């Protein structure tokens, strides 16, 4: 694979990398950039891009390691890689030169200027080298010897690597729910099988899980949503409010499929606010509304959970190749925790939606409608409690009890019930938002495992 990484030359230039010989690439916080960084493998080629006044590709580097936990990240969720220099380009290739060229029409560097780590296609790599006045060193030539060995190694690598996301038409919320249900059932079978002695069966079941998660990842179009948000921010920062509005419209297209995992009503309100601000040429208002829109949708949390499931599955399958059933069991447990985290995010989003609507119906004295929405909130809160970590479960259980008490006396509501319901809504909202900062997955229980056996996810293997 080919990648591009960015740095302000006054902070750390390519010449400094060349002088040091190797450095740790850490501190990447953007969820989409982190997703790309997790896909880097040792030996991958990297273009080094200077931001700031230069805005140009200046050198070629190489990934000197696979991703590993970022030592600077206290949450333990982000990864870093080691990078080593290869050579400086004969001349820098500026971003301005790339704009308008067909080879870069879909290049993230052009479409999402703020993204700090991104993939580079072979065609784009060759074009940048050509523009830099270099010979094509893209290794596109096919080796004539050792072909059988290369094919065999490729097959072995495919056996332990995550499946690529599947290209598909936009899916409905029901489609995504069925896909996740199939992944859950296959993972449950793998949990049972990994406690046996047949690594082949475990690997087959895990492959099914990964295929379903790949379809979920593709069908949810979360990458499109994150790209639209990044594009909207970049356009607003650059004064292009028309482009910023178009980015919001692209993001809104994705929302229906994610209705079970997002706070849809608030997302609709904030997206409309962003469009109004863009129409009024109010960049600050647009950016504020876009930030609230992202909070309502939480794409970073969803992407992280999906990535964690698939990486744990890849590690478990690698353990099956080694016939290490104990290591495989720990990784299957890690996949279960990540999947539980995805379901927790969805349950909190649905309960928040129902509580907001229930409060409004109660305020309008539409008590039958309010009861219906509070019943839905109670069901969603029960699901959230099932998948919540220990440190959240008591608060959620208390919130559920309070909602249940209010629902029971809805025919003759007491003074203060409406304020209490709004207070509970605030508690759920803060709990949901906290998932983005500290998901707490280490304490989410694993089916059939005692508390002492809940391991951390561990580093990403090479």
Tab-separated table of N, CA and C in Angstrom, residues 10 38 50 138 172 227 232 271 279 305 354:
chain	number	residue	atom	x	y	z
A	10	UNK	N	8.147	23.318	10.251
A	10	UNK	CA	8.750	23.961	11.417
A	10	UNK	C	8.651	23.069	12.657
A	38	UNK	N	-4.112	2.661	11.014
A	38	UNK	CA	-4.224	1.260	11.448
A	38	UNK	C	-4.029	0.287	10.288
A	50	UNK	N	4.796	18.465	3.322
A	50	UNK	CA	4.977	19.623	4.187
A	50	UNK	C	3.732	20.507	4.113
A	138	UNK	N	7.924	2.874	-8.901
A	138	UNK	CA	6.729	2.460	-8.152
A	138	UNK	C	6.606	0.961	-7.954
A	172	UNK	N	-30.307	-0.044	4.109
A	172	UNK	CA	-31.255	0.535	5.051
A	172	UNK	C	-30.825	0.197	6.472
A	227	UNK	N	-15.686	11.700	5.557
A	227	UNK	CA	-15.085	12.502	4.495
A	227	UNK	C	-15.899	13.775	4.248
A	232	UNK	N	-16.489	19.548	4.718
A	232	UNK	CA	-17.250	20.708	5.146
A	232	UNK	C	-16.426	21.654	5.982
A	271	UNK	N	-27.983	19.790	11.085
A	271	UNK	CA	-27.617	19.862	9.664
A	271	UNK	C	-28.372	20.986	8.973
A	279	UNK	N	-25.866	29.364	3.939
A	279	UNK	CA	-26.614	30.262	3.065
A	279	UNK	C	-26.464	31.721	3.449
A	305	UNK	N	-15.233	1.302	16.841
A	305	UNK	CA	-15.749	0.002	17.271
A	305	UNK	C	-15.650	-1.026	16.142
A	354	UNK	N	-35.843	8.779	21.896
A	354	UNK	CA	-37.177	8.540	22.453
A	354	UNK	C	-37.455	9.422	23.665
